[in-house]
Amino acid sequence: MRAATAKTVVLGLGNILHGDDGAGAQAISRLRADPRVPTDVSLVEGGTLGLELLPHVWDCSRLIVIDAVDVGEPAGTLVRMSGEELNSLPGNSTVHQLGVSDLLVALRMLAERQPEVVLLGVQPLSTDWSCELSPPVAAATDFLVEATLRELQPLAEPNVVDANS
Amino acid sequence: MARIVVDPVTRIEGHLRIEAEVNGGAVTDAWSSGTMFRGIELILKGRDPREAWVWTQRICGVCTTVHALTSVRAVEDALGIEVPENANLIRNIIGSSQYVQDHVIHFYHLHALDWVDVTLALKADPAKTSQLAESISPWPKSSKNYFKAIQDKVKALVESKQLSLFSSGYWGHPAYHLPPEANLLAVAHYIEALEFQKDYIRIHAVLGGKNPHLQTYLVGGMSTSMDPDEPGATINPERITFLTELAAKAQAFVDQVYVPDVLAVAAFYRDWFGHGEGLGNFLSYGDYPQGGVKDPARFYLQRGAIFGHDLSKVHPVDPANVSEYVTHSWYEYGDGDQNGKNPYQGETKPQYTGPKPPFEHLDVDKKYSWLKAPRYQDHPMEVGPLSRMLVAYASGHPDVKPVVDAVLAKLNAPATALFSTLGRIAARAIEAKVMAGQVVKWVAELGDKLGHGDLRVHNGEKWDPDTWPKQAQGWGFHEAPRGSLGHWVEIEDQKIKNYQCVVPTTWNAGPRDGKGQRGAYEAALLKTPVADPERPVEILRTVHSFDPCLACAVHVVDARGRKYTPVTVR
C-alpha cells in the first residue's frame, strides 16, 4: 500500500572531494534544479555517511540510492541493482564498512514495512583528490539524472534494457 | 613467530591496516598504517579562508561538523575575531550532542560486536533476559515478550542472509564470554540505539539548518537566526522546547541503557582492564568555552596533558609544541625527514615508497603509513574520551570526578585500571553521561538568552577581506568525539596560503616518529593476548576501543563480481 503515507527518497552518496566519488552528490544537485522531479520526492545528499542517514530514510516507501559503484566496467557505465541483488552488499573489503548496506539492514530492522530499494550506480574512473568529475563520469551524470527521473515516474516502463538486446 | 595482518580493520569509518607480531600467544610488536592519502590541504590552497569550513567538513564521513567548527575557529584566530556568546553556546550544543550521538553509535554499532556474540543471542531465554534487564536498569522496554520479538527479528534477518551489519564478528570465538541473555540484551539495545540515533541527531538538523553537513557555521559566529517572535527563525521558543525534549530523551537513554550496558558488559570482561594500556601520555586541547576560546581556564572540559600515567600533575598545553614527523610516513619534507615540523611550517608532499599491491607485508623499517606522526613536545600522545576524562579527573572536574569514581567503585577497580582497553570504553560512556547533561543545560541557557532578547549570533566586523592584514596565521581546535583536532591556517593576500589538519586518528593511529617511538595504537597493542592468530578479535578490541576514524572516506560501493543490470537511457 502506498496511499497517503508513501514517501520516496532519492539519496545521493559520495565524497565531493574525491573526484568521481562525488557523482551521487552531483546528481542530487542537478535533480534539485530539475522541475520534472515531483514535489513530494525528498532529495538527500548524504555525503559518505551510512547509518547516520537513518533519519532521512527510515519511513520511506521507496528509496533510490545514487552512488559510484565499482563493477569493473568502463568508466561512466551505469548500473541498476534492486531486490536480492542488494543483499549483503558491499563485501567485506569495502573501505567504508558502515555504509549503504548497513543502512539497508537497519531499515529492515526498524521500518514497519520494507521500502522498495533501487541502487543506480556509475562506474568511477578516479576517486583521487579532486572536486571535479572525470569526463566519462561527468558525461554519464546526464544519464544518471534521466534514469533517476524515470524511476520517479510511477507507471514508467522498465528503464532497464538487457545489455545483449 | 607469526605476523598477523588485519587489513582492512572492519567496523571502523575509513581504512586502516594493522600488522602485528605475535609470539607465545601475545602481541610483541605492532605497526599501524593508514592506507589512504589525505590531501585536503592541497584542495584548500588559494581559496577564500571564509569558505574553508565548507570544504573541510567533507573530509570526514561521520562527524561532519567537527572540521567545520575547527576551521572557522582557525580563521577567527588568524583574523582576531571574537564570536558572540550565543554563537559559542550553539557551537557547544552541536559539539556536545555529537559526543552523545557518536559514543552511543560507537559502543553499539562499531564496538559491541567485539564483545557480543549475536549468534548466542538466538539461544537466550527471553524470560531470563528480562530479569537481567530489570536488575540493571529501570528502562521500560524489558518484558519477556519484547525480548522474544527481538530474537525473532534477528532470526529472520539471519535466515534472509542480510547479515551485513553483523557480518564481521568472529562468532563462536573463545574470547567471547557473555552469557546468552546478556548477548540478547545487547542486541536489543543495538536496535534501540539505531532508533535513538535517528531521532537525536535532529538537534543538528535544527541548529545546522540541515544534517548531514550543517550549513550554519560562519567565520565570526553562526548564521542561526534567533528570534522569540518569529516562527520562521531557526531558534524560537517552539524550537527550544523541541531541543529540550530531544536532550532529555537522550539523557534518559544514556543513563538507563548505555551506561548500565557498559557496566554489565565490563563486569564480564574485567581482564581487559589489564590489556591495551598504551602510551600513558594523554592530551586534550580542552573545549566548550564558557567565556571565549582565548580563556581555556573556563572551558567546560579542561585543556591539559598527562605524561607517564601520572595523574597527580596536569601539564599546560601550547599548540606551538605540536609537531609532525614523516620519518615513517609516505611524505617528504623539503629539508629532510628526520625532524618534526610544527603544522605552521607543515608540508604535504606525498611520496609513496611502499610495496606495490598486492603484497604480504609492509617494510616497517622504512616508511609504512599515509598518516604522519604527530608529537607533543616530542612525546607520542593518546587523544580521545579517555584523555579528556583523565585530564578532567586529574583536574578535579566537579561533574566528571564523581561519575568516574562511581563507575570505578561499581567495577571495583582503581583509577589506574582506566589505562586500558576497557578504560577507554568506560571513559566514553562516562563522557556521554556528563555531556548529555550539558546539552540539557546549554539548551536551557540558550532559551534564557532568547527570552531576554539577547539575539546576537554573529560578529561581522572583519567579514570584509579589506579589513584583514596582508598576512595572518591562526590555530583552530576542537575536542572532537575521537579526540584533539587542530587546523592551522596561513592567510596571505586574502587567500589561504597553507592549511594543515592534525586529526585525532593521526595522533592515535599514526606510525613511529624519527626517534622510533611508537604511536598510540602500536603501543596499546603490545602484550595483547591473541588466542587464535587466524581470528584476532583481541586486536580488534584494542584498536576499536580508540574508535578509529580514518577520515576522508570514499563511498564507492564495491560490486565486482555481483549481479547487476546495465542501464541504457533512450
PDB file of N, CA, C and O in Angstrom, chain A residues 15 21 45 47-49 55-56 67-70 73 78-81 85 87-89 93 95-98 101-102 108-110 129 150 160-161, chain B residues 11 13-14 37 39 55 58 61 110 153 161-162 164-165 195 197-198 211 213 553-560 562-568 570:
ATOM      1  N   ASN A  15      31.802  11.268  -1.716  1.00  0.00           N
ATOM      2  CA  ASN A  15      32.602  12.387  -1.204  1.00  0.00           C
ATOM      3  C   ASN A  15      32.949  13.339  -2.342  1.00  0.00           C
ATOM      4  O   ASN A  15      33.658  12.976  -3.286  1.00  0.00           O
ATOM      5  N   ASP A  21      33.816   9.961  -6.949  1.00  0.00           N
ATOM      6  CA  ASP A  21      33.005   9.558  -5.811  1.00  0.00           C
ATOM      7  C   ASP A  21      31.882  10.575  -5.575  1.00  0.00           C
ATOM      8  O   ASP A  21      30.882  10.271  -4.946  1.00  0.00           O
ATOM      9  N   GLU A  45      21.317  14.656  -0.021  1.00  0.00           N
ATOM     10  CA  GLU A  45      22.724  14.481  -0.368  1.00  0.00           C
ATOM     11  C   GLU A  45      23.401  13.972   0.890  1.00  0.00           C
ATOM     12  O   GLU A  45      23.523  14.698   1.874  1.00  0.00           O
ATOM     13  N   GLY A  47      26.533  12.628   1.535  1.00  0.00           N
ATOM     14  CA  GLY A  47      27.975  12.565   1.765  1.00  0.00           C
ATOM     15  C   GLY A  47      28.457  11.130   1.831  1.00  0.00           C
ATOM     16  O   GLY A  47      28.016  10.278   1.052  1.00  0.00           O
ATOM     17  N   THR A  48      29.320  10.842   2.808  1.00  0.00           N
ATOM     18  CA  THR A  48      29.814   9.473   2.943  1.00  0.00           C
ATOM     19  C   THR A  48      29.231   8.814   4.183  1.00  0.00           C
ATOM     20  O   THR A  48      29.814   7.905   4.748  1.00  0.00           O
ATOM     21  N   LEU A  49      28.097   9.287   4.603  1.00  0.00           N
ATOM     22  CA  LEU A  49      27.507   8.698   5.795  1.00  0.00           C
ATOM     23  C   LEU A  49      26.784   7.398   5.483  1.00  0.00           C
ATOM     24  O   LEU A  49      26.429   7.118   4.342  1.00  0.00           O
ATOM     25  N   PRO A  55      17.653   8.962   9.808  1.00  0.00           N
ATOM     26  CA  PRO A  55      16.524   9.888   9.976  1.00  0.00           C
ATOM     27  C   PRO A  55      15.868  10.276   8.652  1.00  0.00           C
ATOM     28  O   PRO A  55      14.696  10.616   8.621  1.00  0.00           O
ATOM     29  N   HIS A  56      16.628  10.212   7.570  1.00  0.00           N
ATOM     30  CA  HIS A  56      16.074  10.633   6.283  1.00  0.00           C
ATOM     31  C   HIS A  56      15.308   9.526   5.562  1.00  0.00           C
ATOM     32  O   HIS A  56      14.526   9.790   4.681  1.00  0.00           O
ATOM     33  N   ASP A  67      25.027   6.325  -6.382  1.00  0.00           N
ATOM     34  CA  ASP A  67      26.374   6.230  -5.814  1.00  0.00           C
ATOM     35  C   ASP A  67      27.341   5.787  -6.903  1.00  0.00           C
ATOM     36  O   ASP A  67      26.934   5.258  -7.939  1.00  0.00           O
ATOM     37  N   ALA A  68      28.610   6.021  -6.650  1.00  0.00           N
ATOM     38  CA  ALA A  68      29.631   5.411  -7.506  1.00  0.00           C
ATOM     39  C   ALA A  68      29.671   3.924  -7.165  1.00  0.00           C
ATOM     40  O   ALA A  68      29.631   3.551  -5.995  1.00  0.00           O
ATOM     41  N   VAL A  69      29.692   3.075  -8.168  1.00  0.00           N
ATOM     42  CA  VAL A  69      29.706   1.633  -7.934  1.00  0.00           C
ATOM     43  C   VAL A  69      30.820   1.019  -8.773  1.00  0.00           C
ATOM     44  O   VAL A  69      30.877   1.225  -9.991  1.00  0.00           O
ATOM     45  N   ASP A  70      31.712   0.307  -8.105  1.00  0.00           N
ATOM     46  CA  ASP A  70      32.809  -0.321  -8.827  1.00  0.00           C
ATOM     47  C   ASP A  70      32.397  -1.717  -9.275  1.00  0.00           C
ATOM     48  O   ASP A  70      32.304  -2.627  -8.472  1.00  0.00           O
ATOM     49  N   GLU A  73      33.623  -2.207 -14.890  1.00  0.00           N
ATOM     50  CA  GLU A  73      33.244  -1.871 -16.271  1.00  0.00           C
ATOM     51  C   GLU A  73      33.965  -0.583 -16.679  1.00  0.00           C
ATOM     52  O   GLU A  73      34.572   0.079 -15.849  1.00  0.00           O
ATOM     53  N   LEU A  78      26.585   2.860 -16.471  1.00  0.00           N
ATOM     54  CA  LEU A  78      25.544   2.940 -15.449  1.00  0.00           C
ATOM     55  C   LEU A  78      25.028   1.546 -15.120  1.00  0.00           C
ATOM     56  O   LEU A  78      24.874   0.721 -16.011  1.00  0.00           O
ATOM     57  N   VAL A  79      24.760   1.310 -13.854  1.00  0.00           N
ATOM     58  CA  VAL A  79      24.174   0.028 -13.469  1.00  0.00           C
ATOM     59  C   VAL A  79      22.987   0.277 -12.543  1.00  0.00           C
ATOM     60  O   VAL A  79      22.892   1.307 -11.892  1.00  0.00           O
ATOM     61  N   ARG A  80      22.108  -0.707 -12.530  1.00  0.00           N
ATOM     62  CA  ARG A  80      20.945  -0.637 -11.654  1.00  0.00           C
ATOM     63  C   ARG A  80      20.873  -1.922 -10.864  1.00  0.00           C
ATOM     64  O   ARG A  80      20.980  -3.013 -11.431  1.00  0.00           O
ATOM     65  N   MET A  81      20.708  -1.822  -9.561  1.00  0.00           N
ATOM     66  CA  MET A  81      20.568  -3.024  -8.740  1.00  0.00           C
ATOM     67  C   MET A  81      19.320  -2.852  -7.876  1.00  0.00           C
ATOM     68  O   MET A  81      19.025  -1.754  -7.397  1.00  0.00           O
ATOM     69  N   GLU A  85      19.646  -8.457  -5.404  1.00  0.00           N
ATOM     70  CA  GLU A  85      20.999  -8.028  -5.810  1.00  0.00           C
ATOM     71  C   GLU A  85      21.644  -7.144  -4.754  1.00  0.00           C
ATOM     72  O   GLU A  85      22.860  -6.984  -4.724  1.00  0.00           O
ATOM     73  N   ASN A  87      21.343  -7.634  -1.447  1.00  0.00           N
ATOM     74  CA  ASN A  87      21.590  -8.340  -0.189  1.00  0.00           C
ATOM     75  C   ASN A  87      23.074  -8.384   0.139  1.00  0.00           C
ATOM     76  O   ASN A  87      23.900  -8.668  -0.714  1.00  0.00           O
ATOM     77  N   SER A  88      23.391  -8.116   1.364  1.00  0.00           N
ATOM     78  CA  SER A  88      24.757  -8.222   1.868  1.00  0.00           C
ATOM     79  C   SER A  88      25.759  -7.501   0.994  1.00  0.00           C
ATOM     80  O   SER A  88      26.838  -7.988   0.712  1.00  0.00           O
ATOM     81  N   LEU A  89      25.400  -6.348   0.549  1.00  0.00           N
ATOM     82  CA  LEU A  89      26.294  -5.538  -0.262  1.00  0.00           C
ATOM     83  C   LEU A  89      26.776  -4.377   0.586  1.00  0.00           C
ATOM     84  O   LEU A  89      26.009  -3.844   1.346  1.00  0.00           O
ATOM     85  N   SER A  93      35.526  -6.242   1.837  1.00  0.00           N
ATOM     86  CA  SER A  93      36.738  -5.499   1.515  1.00  0.00           C
ATOM     87  C   SER A  93      36.453  -4.013   1.320  1.00  0.00           C
ATOM     88  O   SER A  93      37.317  -3.256   0.946  1.00  0.00           O
ATOM     89  N   VAL A  95      35.874  -0.100   1.801  1.00  0.00           N
ATOM     90  CA  VAL A  95      36.576   0.907   2.587  1.00  0.00           C
ATOM     91  C   VAL A  95      35.685   1.427   3.705  1.00  0.00           C
ATOM     92  O   VAL A  95      36.080   1.543   4.852  1.00  0.00           O
ATOM     93  N   HIS A  96      34.476   1.722   3.337  1.00  0.00           N
ATOM     94  CA  HIS A  96      33.579   2.354   4.288  1.00  0.00           C
ATOM     95  C   HIS A  96      32.642   1.297   4.825  1.00  0.00           C
ATOM     96  O   HIS A  96      31.604   1.032   4.267  1.00  0.00           O
ATOM     97  N   GLN A  97      33.026   0.683   5.925  1.00  0.00           N
ATOM     98  CA  GLN A  97      32.348  -0.536   6.334  1.00  0.00           C
ATOM     99  C   GLN A  97      30.892  -0.301   6.709  1.00  0.00           C
ATOM    100  O   GLN A  97      30.025  -1.083   6.371  1.00  0.00           O
ATOM    101  N   LEU A  98      30.641   0.770   7.452  1.00  0.00           N
ATOM    102  CA  LEU A  98      29.256   1.006   7.817  1.00  0.00           C
ATOM    103  C   LEU A  98      28.632   1.881   6.756  1.00  0.00           C
ATOM    104  O   LEU A  98      28.463   3.073   6.923  1.00  0.00           O
ATOM    105  N   SER A 101      24.973  -0.634   2.748  1.00  0.00           N
ATOM    106  CA  SER A 101      24.349  -1.934   3.017  1.00  0.00           C
ATOM    107  C   SER A 101      23.875  -2.003   4.461  1.00  0.00           C
ATOM    108  O   SER A 101      22.845  -2.601   4.764  1.00  0.00           O
ATOM    109  N   ASP A 102      24.645  -1.382   5.352  1.00  0.00           N
ATOM    110  CA  ASP A 102      24.229  -1.377   6.752  1.00  0.00           C
ATOM    111  C   ASP A 102      22.966  -0.552   6.937  1.00  0.00           C
ATOM    112  O   ASP A 102      22.106  -0.875   7.747  1.00  0.00           O
ATOM    113  N   ARG A 108      15.630  -2.644   7.528  1.00  0.00           N
ATOM    114  CA  ARG A 108      14.873  -3.896   7.697  1.00  0.00           C
ATOM    115  C   ARG A 108      14.515  -4.123   9.154  1.00  0.00           C
ATOM    116  O   ARG A 108      13.492  -4.719   9.468  1.00  0.00           O
ATOM    117  N   MET A 109      15.402  -3.678  10.027  1.00  0.00           N
ATOM    118  CA  MET A 109      15.135  -3.915  11.444  1.00  0.00           C
ATOM    119  C   MET A 109      14.157  -2.902  12.032  1.00  0.00           C
ATOM    120  O   MET A 109      13.448  -3.189  12.972  1.00  0.00           O
ATOM    121  N   LEU A 110      14.178  -1.694  11.487  1.00  0.00           N
ATOM    122  CA  LEU A 110      13.394  -0.625  12.103  1.00  0.00           C
ATOM    123  C   LEU A 110      12.057  -0.364  11.428  1.00  0.00           C
ATOM    124  O   LEU A 110      11.081  -0.055  12.078  1.00  0.00           O
ATOM    125  N   TRP A 129      41.941  12.766  -4.962  1.00  0.00           N
ATOM    126  CA  TRP A 129      41.528  14.091  -4.510  1.00  0.00           C
ATOM    127  C   TRP A 129      41.274  15.022  -5.680  1.00  0.00           C
ATOM    128  O   TRP A 129      42.164  15.300  -6.474  1.00  0.00           O
ATOM    129  N   ARG A 150      13.249   8.599 -14.442  1.00  0.00           N
ATOM    130  CA  ARG A 150      12.340   7.536 -14.882  1.00  0.00           C
ATOM    131  C   ARG A 150      11.904   6.626 -13.749  1.00  0.00           C
ATOM    132  O   ARG A 150      10.786   6.138 -13.723  1.00  0.00           O
ATOM    133  N   VAL A 160      15.162  -0.511 -17.902  1.00  0.00           N
ATOM    134  CA  VAL A 160      16.333  -1.360 -17.979  1.00  0.00           C
ATOM    135  C   VAL A 160      16.305  -2.121 -19.299  1.00  0.00           C
ATOM    136  O   VAL A 160      15.296  -2.683 -19.681  1.00  0.00           O
ATOM    137  N   VAL A 161      17.380  -2.096 -19.965  1.00  0.00           N
ATOM    138  CA  VAL A 161      17.472  -2.835 -21.216  1.00  0.00           C
ATOM    139  C   VAL A 161      18.587  -3.850 -21.047  1.00  0.00           C
ATOM    140  O   VAL A 161      19.652  -3.517 -20.548  1.00  0.00           O
TER     141      VAL A 161
ATOM    142  N   ARG B  11      34.474  -2.472  10.616  1.00  0.00           N
ATOM    143  CA  ARG B  11      33.667  -1.729  11.569  1.00  0.00           C
ATOM    144  C   ARG B  11      34.403  -0.498  12.077  1.00  0.00           C
ATOM    145  O   ARG B  11      34.392  -0.164  13.248  1.00  0.00           O
ATOM    146  N   GLU B  13      35.366   3.635  10.508  1.00  0.00           N
ATOM    147  CA  GLU B  13      34.988   4.550   9.453  1.00  0.00           C
ATOM    148  C   GLU B  13      36.272   4.924   8.729  1.00  0.00           C
ATOM    149  O   GLU B  13      37.039   5.738   9.188  1.00  0.00           O
ATOM    150  N   GLY B  14      36.543   4.314   7.611  1.00  0.00           N
ATOM    151  CA  GLY B  14      37.761   4.648   6.903  1.00  0.00           C
ATOM    152  C   GLY B  14      38.609   3.420   6.657  1.00  0.00           C
ATOM    153  O   GLY B  14      38.093   2.313   6.614  1.00  0.00           O
ATOM    154  N   PHE B  37      45.553   8.429   1.508  1.00  0.00           N
ATOM    155  CA  PHE B  37      46.258   9.696   1.484  1.00  0.00           C
ATOM    156  C   PHE B  37      45.292  10.839   1.727  1.00  0.00           C
ATOM    157  O   PHE B  37      44.223  10.901   1.149  1.00  0.00           O
ATOM    158  N   GLY B  39      44.527  14.659   1.362  1.00  0.00           N
ATOM    159  CA  GLY B  39      45.010  15.758   0.539  1.00  0.00           C
ATOM    160  C   GLY B  39      44.164  17.012   0.607  1.00  0.00           C
ATOM    161  O   GLY B  39      44.254  17.870  -0.255  1.00  0.00           O
ATOM    162  N   TRP B  55      34.545  23.120   2.864  1.00  0.00           N
ATOM    163  CA  TRP B  55      35.308  22.007   2.287  1.00  0.00           C
ATOM    164  C   TRP B  55      35.770  21.047   3.358  1.00  0.00           C
ATOM    165  O   TRP B  55      35.698  19.836   3.184  1.00  0.00           O
ATOM    166  N   ARG B  58      33.771  18.163   4.640  1.00  0.00           N
ATOM    167  CA  ARG B  58      33.640  16.989   3.772  1.00  0.00           C
ATOM    168  C   ARG B  58      34.791  16.008   3.948  1.00  0.00           C
ATOM    169  O   ARG B  58      34.822  14.968   3.293  1.00  0.00           O
ATOM    170  N   GLY B  61      33.578  11.419   6.918  1.00  0.00           N
ATOM    171  CA  GLY B  61      32.299  10.862   6.540  1.00  0.00           C
ATOM    172  C   GLY B  61      31.391  10.626   7.719  1.00  0.00           C
ATOM    173  O   GLY B  61      30.308  10.084   7.577  1.00  0.00           O
ATOM    174  N   LEU B 110      29.698  -0.037  16.395  1.00  0.00           N
ATOM    175  CA  LEU B 110      31.050  -0.258  15.890  1.00  0.00           C
ATOM    176  C   LEU B 110      31.871  -1.165  16.801  1.00  0.00           C
ATOM    177  O   LEU B 110      32.841  -1.768  16.370  1.00  0.00           O
ATOM    178  N   LYS B 153      13.142 -11.256  15.294  1.00  0.00           N
ATOM    179  CA  LYS B 153      13.573 -10.336  14.253  1.00  0.00           C
ATOM    180  C   LYS B 153      14.983 -10.693  13.765  1.00  0.00           C
ATOM    181  O   LYS B 153      15.267 -10.718  12.570  1.00  0.00           O
ATOM    182  N   LYS B 161      19.782 -13.928   5.144  1.00  0.00           N
ATOM    183  CA  LYS B 161      21.183 -13.746   4.748  1.00  0.00           C
ATOM    184  C   LYS B 161      21.555 -12.270   4.588  1.00  0.00           C
ATOM    185  O   LYS B 161      22.546 -11.953   3.957  1.00  0.00           O
ATOM    186  N   GLN B 162      20.743 -11.401   5.139  1.00  0.00           N
ATOM    187  CA  GLN B 162      21.065  -9.977   5.075  1.00  0.00           C
ATOM    188  C   GLN B 162      21.833  -9.583   6.311  1.00  0.00           C
ATOM    189  O   GLN B 162      21.451  -8.685   7.041  1.00  0.00           O
ATOM    190  N   SER B 164      24.730  -8.213   6.746  1.00  0.00           N
ATOM    191  CA  SER B 164      25.750  -7.174   6.611  1.00  0.00           C
ATOM    192  C   SER B 164      26.201  -6.528   7.918  1.00  0.00           C
ATOM    193  O   SER B 164      27.371  -6.552   8.268  1.00  0.00           O
ATOM    194  N   LEU B 165      25.232  -5.968   8.618  1.00  0.00           N
ATOM    195  CA  LEU B 165      25.538  -5.241   9.830  1.00  0.00           C
ATOM    196  C   LEU B 165      26.278  -6.102  10.851  1.00  0.00           C
ATOM    197  O   LEU B 165      27.096  -5.625  11.614  1.00  0.00           O
ATOM    198  N   GLU B 195      17.405   3.381  16.585  1.00  0.00           N
ATOM    199  CA  GLU B 195      16.230   4.238  16.697  1.00  0.00           C
ATOM    200  C   GLU B 195      16.604   5.551  17.400  1.00  0.00           C
ATOM    201  O   GLU B 195      16.228   6.635  16.972  1.00  0.00           O
ATOM    202  N   GLN B 197      19.539   7.050  17.610  1.00  0.00           N
ATOM    203  CA  GLN B 197      20.393   7.981  16.856  1.00  0.00           C
ATOM    204  C   GLN B 197      19.642   8.667  15.727  1.00  0.00           C
ATOM    205  O   GLN B 197      19.957   9.798  15.370  1.00  0.00           O
ATOM    206  N   LYS B 198      18.631   8.004  15.202  1.00  0.00           N
ATOM    207  CA  LYS B 198      17.902   8.636  14.095  1.00  0.00           C
ATOM    208  C   LYS B 198      17.072   9.828  14.600  1.00  0.00           C
ATOM    209  O   LYS B 198      16.867  10.783  13.863  1.00  0.00           O
ATOM    210  N   ASN B 211      21.050  18.469   8.155  1.00  0.00           N
ATOM    211  CA  ASN B 211      22.011  17.453   8.559  1.00  0.00           C
ATOM    212  C   ASN B 211      21.887  16.302   7.569  1.00  0.00           C
ATOM    213  O   ASN B 211      20.784  15.937   7.232  1.00  0.00           O
ATOM    214  N   HIS B 213      26.048  17.626   7.083  1.00  0.00           N
ATOM    215  CA  HIS B 213      26.733  18.794   6.526  1.00  0.00           C
ATOM    216  C   HIS B 213      25.997  20.082   6.907  1.00  0.00           C
ATOM    217  O   HIS B 213      25.393  20.747   6.077  1.00  0.00           O
ATOM    218  N   ALA B 553      36.742   9.440   3.986  1.00  0.00           N
ATOM    219  CA  ALA B 553      36.087   8.252   3.475  1.00  0.00           C
ATOM    220  C   ALA B 553      35.680   8.450   2.017  1.00  0.00           C
ATOM    221  O   ALA B 553      35.324   9.539   1.600  1.00  0.00           O
ATOM    222  N   VAL B 554      35.769   7.385   1.257  1.00  0.00           N
ATOM    223  CA  VAL B 554      35.276   7.373  -0.120  1.00  0.00           C
ATOM    224  C   VAL B 554      34.095   6.414  -0.143  1.00  0.00           C
ATOM    225  O   VAL B 554      34.085   5.441   0.587  1.00  0.00           O
ATOM    226  N   HIS B 555      33.119   6.706  -0.946  1.00  0.00           N
ATOM    227  CA  HIS B 555      31.890   5.934  -0.822  1.00  0.00           C
ATOM    228  C   HIS B 555      31.573   5.032  -2.005  1.00  0.00           C
ATOM    229  O   HIS B 555      30.426   4.812  -2.341  1.00  0.00           O
ATOM    230  N   VAL B 556      32.582   4.548  -2.681  1.00  0.00           N
ATOM    231  CA  VAL B 556      32.319   3.679  -3.817  1.00  0.00           C
ATOM    232  C   VAL B 556      31.793   2.332  -3.312  1.00  0.00           C
ATOM    233  O   VAL B 556      32.384   1.723  -2.436  1.00  0.00           O
ATOM    234  N   VAL B 557      30.675   1.918  -3.842  1.00  0.00           N
ATOM    235  CA  VAL B 557      30.164   0.598  -3.499  1.00  0.00           C
ATOM    236  C   VAL B 557      30.940  -0.439  -4.304  1.00  0.00           C
ATOM    237  O   VAL B 557      31.082  -0.310  -5.517  1.00  0.00           O
ATOM    238  N   ASP B 558      31.478  -1.436  -3.618  1.00  0.00           N
ATOM    239  CA  ASP B 558      32.249  -2.454  -4.309  1.00  0.00           C
ATOM    240  C   ASP B 558      31.312  -3.567  -4.747  1.00  0.00           C
ATOM    241  O   ASP B 558      30.828  -4.338  -3.938  1.00  0.00           O
ATOM    242  N   ALA B 559      31.036  -3.629  -6.022  1.00  0.00           N
ATOM    243  CA  ALA B 559      30.074  -4.627  -6.512  1.00  0.00           C
ATOM    244  C   ALA B 559      30.722  -5.531  -7.552  1.00  0.00           C
ATOM    245  O   ALA B 559      30.039  -6.138  -8.365  1.00  0.00           O
ATOM    246  N   ARG B 560      32.050  -5.622  -7.536  1.00  0.00           N
ATOM    247  CA  ARG B 560      32.704  -6.503  -8.503  1.00  0.00           C
ATOM    248  C   ARG B 560      32.232  -7.928  -8.294  1.00  0.00           C
ATOM    249  O   ARG B 560      32.134  -8.399  -7.172  1.00  0.00           O
ATOM    250  N   ARG B 562      29.371  -9.051  -8.744  1.00  0.00           N
ATOM    251  CA  ARG B 562      27.973  -9.188  -8.332  1.00  0.00           C
ATOM    252  C   ARG B 562      27.045  -8.979  -9.520  1.00  0.00           C
ATOM    253  O   ARG B 562      27.423  -8.469 -10.557  1.00  0.00           O
ATOM    254  N   LYS B 563      25.808  -9.399  -9.281  1.00  0.00           N
ATOM    255  CA  LYS B 563      24.822  -9.290 -10.346  1.00  0.00           C
ATOM    256  C   LYS B 563      24.288  -7.864 -10.433  1.00  0.00           C
ATOM    257  O   LYS B 563      23.981  -7.250  -9.422  1.00  0.00           O
ATOM    258  N   TYR B 564      24.242  -7.335 -11.613  1.00  0.00           N
ATOM    259  CA  TYR B 564      23.670  -6.011 -11.784  1.00  0.00           C
ATOM    260  C   TYR B 564      23.151  -5.895 -13.197  1.00  0.00           C
ATOM    261  O   TYR B 564      23.406  -6.742 -14.047  1.00  0.00           O
ATOM    262  N   THR B 565      22.408  -4.849 -13.441  1.00  0.00           N
ATOM    263  CA  THR B 565      21.839  -4.647 -14.757  1.00  0.00           C
ATOM    264  C   THR B 565      22.392  -3.368 -15.361  1.00  0.00           C
ATOM    265  O   THR B 565      22.304  -2.315 -14.730  1.00  0.00           O
ATOM    266  N   PRO B 566      22.961  -3.455 -16.543  1.00  0.00           N
ATOM    267  CA  PRO B 566      23.411  -2.214 -17.172  1.00  0.00           C
ATOM    268  C   PRO B 566      22.194  -1.362 -17.514  1.00  0.00           C
ATOM    269  O   PRO B 566      21.138  -1.882 -17.879  1.00  0.00           O
ATOM    270  N   VAL B 567      22.318  -0.076 -17.381  1.00  0.00           N
ATOM    271  CA  VAL B 567      21.212   0.828 -17.682  1.00  0.00           C
ATOM    272  C   VAL B 567      21.531   1.578 -18.955  1.00  0.00           C
ATOM    273  O   VAL B 567      22.629   2.087 -19.124  1.00  0.00           O
ATOM    274  N   THR B 568      20.591   1.584 -19.870  1.00  0.00           N
ATOM    275  CA  THR B 568      20.777   2.443 -21.035  1.00  0.00           C
ATOM    276  C   THR B 568      19.667   3.479 -21.002  1.00  0.00           C
ATOM    277  O   THR B 568      18.585   3.230 -20.495  1.00  0.00           O
ATOM    278  N   ARG B 570      17.324   5.947 -23.154  1.00  0.00           N
ATOM    279  CA  ARG B 570      16.897   6.213 -24.524  1.00  0.00           C
ATOM    280  C   ARG B 570      16.737   7.694 -24.746  1.00  0.00           C
ATOM    281  O   ARG B 570      16.470   8.436 -23.807  1.00  0.00           O
TER     282      ARG B 570
END
